[in-house]
Short mmCIF file of C-alpha atoms in Angstrom, two decimals:
data_model
loop_
_atom_site.label_atom_id
_atom_site.label_comp_id
_atom_site.label_asym_id
_atom_site.label_seq_id
_atom_site.Cartn_x
_atom_site.Cartn_y
_atom_site.Cartn_z
CA MET A 120 261.80 4.26 48.62
CA VAL A 121 260.12 0.96 50.17
CA PRO A 122 257.26 0.44 47.66
CA GLY A 123 260.05 0.60 45.18
CA ILE A 124 261.88 -1.96 46.88
CA LEU A 125 259.00 -4.24 47.52
CA ALA A 126 257.67 -3.75 43.80
CA ARG A 127 261.20 -4.96 42.44
CA THR A 128 261.60 -7.92 44.96
CA ALA A 129 258.62 -9.04 43.81
CA ILE A 130 259.43 -8.53 40.01
CA LEU A 131 262.97 -10.39 40.53
CA ALA A 132 261.08 -13.23 42.45
CA LEU A 133 258.95 -13.33 39.60
CA LEU A 134 261.80 -13.97 36.97
CA TRP A 135 263.72 -16.33 39.48
CA TRP A 136 260.63 -18.67 39.51
CA ILE A 137 260.60 -18.52 36.00
CA ILE A 138 264.35 -18.66 34.96
CA THR A 139 264.51 -22.08 37.49
CA GLN A 140 261.16 -23.36 36.56
CA GLY A 141 259.77 -23.04 39.89
CA GLU A 142 262.35 -25.61 41.50
CA VAL A 143 261.39 -25.30 44.99
CA GLY A 144 265.31 -25.97 46.08
CA ALA A 145 266.78 -23.41 44.11
CA TRP A 146 265.03 -20.45 46.24
CA LEU A 147 267.94 -21.06 48.70
CA ILE A 148 270.27 -19.30 46.26
CA GLY A 149 267.21 -17.15 44.84
CA LEU A 150 266.36 -15.58 47.76
CA PRO A 151 269.07 -14.13 48.90
CA ALA A 152 269.97 -13.07 45.14
CA VAL A 153 266.63 -11.32 44.57
CA VAL A 154 266.78 -9.53 47.56
CA LEU A 155 270.53 -7.96 46.83
CA ALA A 156 269.15 -7.40 43.12
CA ALA A 157 266.51 -5.60 44.17
CA MET A 158 268.32 -3.37 46.81
CA ALA A 159 271.44 -2.97 44.10
CA SER A 160 268.45 -1.88 41.44
CA VAL A 161 267.34 0.47 43.88
CA SER A 162 270.47 2.02 44.50
CA PHE A 163 271.23 2.73 40.71
CA GLY A 164 268.19 4.26 40.30
CA GLY A 165 265.68 4.19 37.27
CA ALA A 166 263.23 5.88 38.45
CA ALA A 167 260.62 5.48 35.51
CA LEU A 168 261.09 2.01 35.15
CA SER A 169 259.82 1.43 38.54
CA ARG A 170 256.22 3.68 37.51
CA VAL A 171 255.37 1.22 34.44
CA SER A 172 251.86 1.90 33.99
CA LEU A 173 249.51 -1.55 33.23
CA LEU A 174 247.65 0.40 31.14
CA GLY A 175 249.94 1.59 28.64
CA LEU A 176 251.88 -1.49 28.22
CA PRO A 177 249.47 -3.42 25.59
CA GLY A 178 249.44 -0.05 23.60
CA PHE A 179 253.15 -0.10 23.64
CA VAL A 180 253.57 -3.86 22.82
CA ALA A 181 250.94 -3.85 20.08
CA LEU A 182 252.82 -0.48 18.55
CA PHE A 183 256.04 -2.43 19.41
CA LEU A 184 255.30 -5.94 17.71
CA ARG A 185 252.98 -4.07 14.73
CA GLU A 186 255.97 -1.35 13.90
CA SER A 187 258.51 -4.55 14.02
CA VAL A 188 256.50 -6.61 11.15
CA ARG A 189 255.42 -3.66 9.21
CA GLY A 190 259.33 -2.29 9.11
CA GLU A 191 261.20 -5.59 8.65
CA LEU A 192 259.33 -6.55 5.64
CA ASP A 193 259.78 -3.13 4.21
CA VAL A 194 263.79 -3.54 4.91
CA ALA A 195 263.44 -7.37 3.66
CA ARG A 196 262.30 -6.21 0.43
CA ARG A 197 264.72 -3.26 0.07
CA THR A 198 268.00 -5.64 0.80
CA LEU A 199 266.90 -8.62 -1.16
CA ALA A 200 265.99 -6.37 -4.23
CA PRO A 201 268.27 -7.16 -7.15
CA THR A 202 269.64 -3.84 -6.69
CA LEU A 203 269.76 -2.67 -3.36
CA ARG A 204 267.16 0.28 -2.73
CA ILE A 205 268.38 2.15 -0.02
CA GLN A 206 269.33 5.35 0.69
CA PRO A 207 271.32 5.39 3.94
CA GLY A 208 271.67 8.91 5.74
CA PHE A 209 271.34 10.51 9.35
CA LYS A 210 268.44 12.77 10.24
CA ASN A 211 267.92 14.44 13.97
CA HIS A 212 265.41 14.12 15.94
CA ARG A 213 264.61 16.32 19.01
CA LEU A 214 263.39 14.11 22.04
CA GLN A 215 260.18 15.26 23.80
CA LEU A 216 260.68 13.05 26.64
CA ASN A 217 262.08 14.47 29.41
CA ASP A 218 263.16 11.56 32.07
CA PRO A 219 266.69 9.99 31.48
CA SER A 220 265.79 6.33 31.69
CA ALA A 221 262.68 7.22 29.46
CA ARG A 222 264.99 8.48 26.92
CA ILE A 223 267.60 5.42 26.86
CA PHE A 224 264.45 3.32 26.86
CA LEU A 225 263.17 5.09 23.35
CA THR A 226 266.83 4.76 21.98
CA ASN A 227 266.85 1.26 22.32
CA CYS A 228 263.41 0.94 20.70
CA ILE A 229 264.80 3.25 17.47
CA SER A 230 267.42 0.68 17.19
CA LEU A 231 265.45 -2.57 17.38
CA LEU A 232 262.71 -1.14 15.07
CA PRO A 233 263.41 -1.84 11.61
CA GLY A 234 264.71 0.93 9.24
CA THR A 235 266.03 3.31 12.34
CA LEU A 236 269.11 3.15 14.05
CA ALA A 237 269.80 5.62 17.24
CA ALA A 238 273.43 6.55 16.62
CA ARG A 239 273.96 9.18 19.06
CA LEU A 240 272.33 10.21 22.02
CA ASP A 241 273.19 14.03 22.78
CA GLY A 242 271.09 16.06 25.31
CA ASP A 243 267.98 16.02 24.10
CA HIS A 244 268.79 15.27 20.54
CA VAL A 245 269.01 11.80 19.15
CA GLU A 246 270.87 11.18 15.63
CA ILE A 247 269.40 8.75 13.93
CA HIS A 248 270.65 6.28 10.98
CA LEU A 249 268.03 5.72 8.36
CA LEU A 250 268.36 3.10 5.95
CA ASP A 251 266.22 5.35 3.56
CA ALA A 252 266.79 8.74 4.17
CA SER A 253 264.34 10.05 1.72
CA ALA A 254 261.40 8.73 4.02
CA ASP A 255 260.22 11.14 6.45
CA PRO A 256 260.86 9.31 10.28
CA GLU A 257 258.77 12.07 12.30
CA PRO A 258 255.58 10.55 12.78
CA ASP A 259 256.53 6.91 13.70
CA LEU A 260 258.78 8.43 16.06
CA ARG A 261 256.72 10.76 17.64
CA ARG A 262 253.77 7.82 17.95
CA LEU A 263 256.68 5.57 19.54
CA GLU A 264 257.81 8.40 22.12
CA GLN A 265 253.60 8.96 22.83
CA ALA A 266 253.64 4.95 23.65
CA ILE A 267 256.43 5.02 25.94
CA ALA A 268 255.51 8.17 27.56
CA ARG A 269 252.26 6.54 28.48
CA LEU A 270 253.87 3.36 29.03
CA PHE A 271 255.97 5.24 31.84
CA ASP A 272 253.02 7.57 33.15
CA LEU A 273 255.33 10.76 31.87
CA SER A 274 253.62 13.57 30.03
CA LEU A 275 255.77 15.04 26.41
CA GLU A 276 257.25 18.29 26.06
CA THR A 277 254.54 19.86 23.99
CA ASN A 278 256.23 23.30 23.35
CA ASP A 279 256.94 23.19 19.30
CA ALA A 280 259.89 25.06 18.90
CA MET B 50 246.96 -27.59 14.13
CA ILE B 51 249.63 -26.05 17.01
CA GLU B 52 252.12 -28.32 15.44
CA VAL B 53 251.88 -26.60 11.94
CA MET B 54 251.76 -23.07 13.54
CA ALA B 55 254.79 -23.69 15.44
CA SER B 56 256.47 -24.85 12.56
CA LEU B 57 255.13 -21.88 10.17
CA LEU B 58 256.64 -19.50 12.88
CA THR B 59 260.07 -21.09 13.55
CA VAL B 60 259.99 -21.23 9.26
CA SER B 61 259.28 -17.64 8.99
CA GLY B 62 261.82 -16.85 12.18
CA VAL B 63 264.54 -18.52 10.21
CA GLY B 64 263.75 -16.62 6.89
CA PHE B 65 263.89 -13.27 8.77
CA TYR B 66 267.84 -14.52 10.03
CA LEU B 67 268.50 -15.67 6.61
CA ALA B 68 267.25 -11.95 5.38
CA GLY B 69 269.34 -10.27 7.57
CA SER B 70 272.33 -12.38 7.16
CA ILE B 71 272.38 -11.23 3.50
CA GLY B 72 271.86 -8.04 4.62
CA LEU B 73 274.57 -8.32 6.54
CA LEU B 74 276.76 -9.23 3.55
CA ARG B 75 275.14 -7.13 0.98
CA LEU B 76 274.99 -3.63 2.76
CA PRO B 77 277.59 -1.19 2.01
CA ASP B 78 278.77 0.27 5.35
CA LEU B 79 278.75 -0.32 9.16
CA TYR B 80 275.41 1.69 10.54
CA SER B 81 273.59 0.01 7.36
CA ARG B 82 274.99 -3.73 8.41
CA LEU B 83 274.07 -2.72 12.00
CA HIS B 84 270.51 -2.18 10.87
CA ALA B 85 270.61 -6.07 9.70
CA LEU B 86 272.05 -7.08 13.04
CA THR B 87 269.80 -6.15 15.27
CA LYS B 88 266.46 -6.39 13.00
CA ALA B 89 267.30 -10.21 12.74
CA ASP B 90 267.69 -10.33 16.40
CA ASN B 91 264.28 -8.90 17.11
CA LEU B 92 261.97 -10.44 14.91
CA GLY B 93 263.99 -13.34 13.69
CA LEU B 94 264.51 -14.77 16.86
CA GLY B 95 261.25 -13.32 18.05
CA LEU B 96 259.22 -15.79 15.57
CA LEU B 97 261.85 -18.57 16.20
CA ILE B 98 260.97 -18.15 19.90
CA ALA B 99 257.17 -17.53 19.34
CA GLY B 100 257.17 -20.95 17.43
CA LEU B 101 259.38 -22.60 20.08
CA ALA B 102 256.90 -21.72 23.18
CA LEU B 103 253.89 -23.49 20.96
CA HIS B 104 255.72 -26.08 20.40
CA THR B 105 257.08 -26.94 24.38
CA GLN B 106 252.61 -26.00 25.60
CA ASP B 107 254.39 -25.41 28.71
CA LEU B 108 253.50 -21.87 29.97
CA LEU B 109 256.77 -21.58 32.39
CA ILE B 110 259.03 -22.53 29.24
CA ALA B 111 257.24 -20.31 27.16
CA LEU B 112 257.86 -17.41 29.61
CA LYS B 113 261.54 -18.72 30.20
CA LEU B 114 261.90 -17.97 26.21
CA VAL B 115 260.45 -14.70 26.06
CA LEU B 116 262.76 -13.91 28.73
CA ILE B 117 265.37 -14.61 26.76
CA TRP B 118 263.92 -12.96 23.67
CA LEU B 119 264.18 -9.65 25.84
CA ALA B 120 267.21 -9.94 27.16
CA VAL B 121 268.76 -10.80 23.86
CA LEU B 122 266.87 -7.51 22.33
CA ALA B 123 268.46 -5.26 24.89
CA ALA B 124 271.90 -6.66 24.63
CA SER B 125 271.44 -6.32 21.01
CA ALA B 126 270.04 -2.55 21.10
CA ALA B 127 272.93 -1.66 23.80
CA SER B 128 275.76 -2.76 21.42
CA ALA B 129 274.24 -1.75 18.33
CA HIS B 130 274.10 1.73 20.04
CA LEU B 131 277.91 1.46 21.30
CA ILE B 132 279.10 0.65 17.82
CA ALA B 133 277.21 3.54 15.80
CA GLN B 134 278.10 5.78 18.71
CA HIS B 135 281.72 5.13 18.48
CA ALA B 136 282.06 4.83 15.17
CA ARG B 137 279.93 8.56 14.81
CA ARG B 138 282.12 9.90 17.56
CA ARG B 139 285.30 9.15 15.39
CA GLU B 140 284.10 10.60 12.12
CA THR B 141 282.76 13.87 13.45
CA GLN B 142 286.11 14.55 15.27
CA SER B 143 288.44 13.96 12.47
#
């Protein structure tokens, strides 16, 4: 509990420092705000987010940026073509991540990455809307899940049902 | 040199915003249009911010711009998910 508060206070203080661009007088408001926000954030839970592994961070950021550019170019080609080359549809994906906050993080990443949109999170399944439902999104989703598991230092459920 | 890079990044960011807006107008249904929205926020704003960050040549301002990008991404992903989820619930219930 206590290390959690300390780490969050440090991160929030860093954020405040960036937002105020190092303005010294702003700490008068910033210090109490940072401490209160850290306490509030601990009481909200979000266990996985306090466990971000610095080893997993570069891998995840690289994957996210690479996939964003690759997917966006593909989507732009499809939507700007004289006749729309899309085939929208839904697919179900079974989540291998167990942790609730990591699952929400994954759903948000799916929505931000081009071509996929997480429509509904239901138990251990997420319903994904695809701009091109003829392609199989599974390999990309697996890679994303693995990167997020490494980011939060979690293990994936590996029973292949 | 840095100025040229910054301008290139900013212009390509604007290009992706344009592509996103065209997508928003052309795509046929709610879900596909949400795709166009969230993606403009991701790569369009991302490139725009990368360009601006290079342009300022001030680390603190650059970090602040990255924070703005992350905040917009969180808001964009959450709102797209909420809209899609609501629409999907309605569809499957009726």
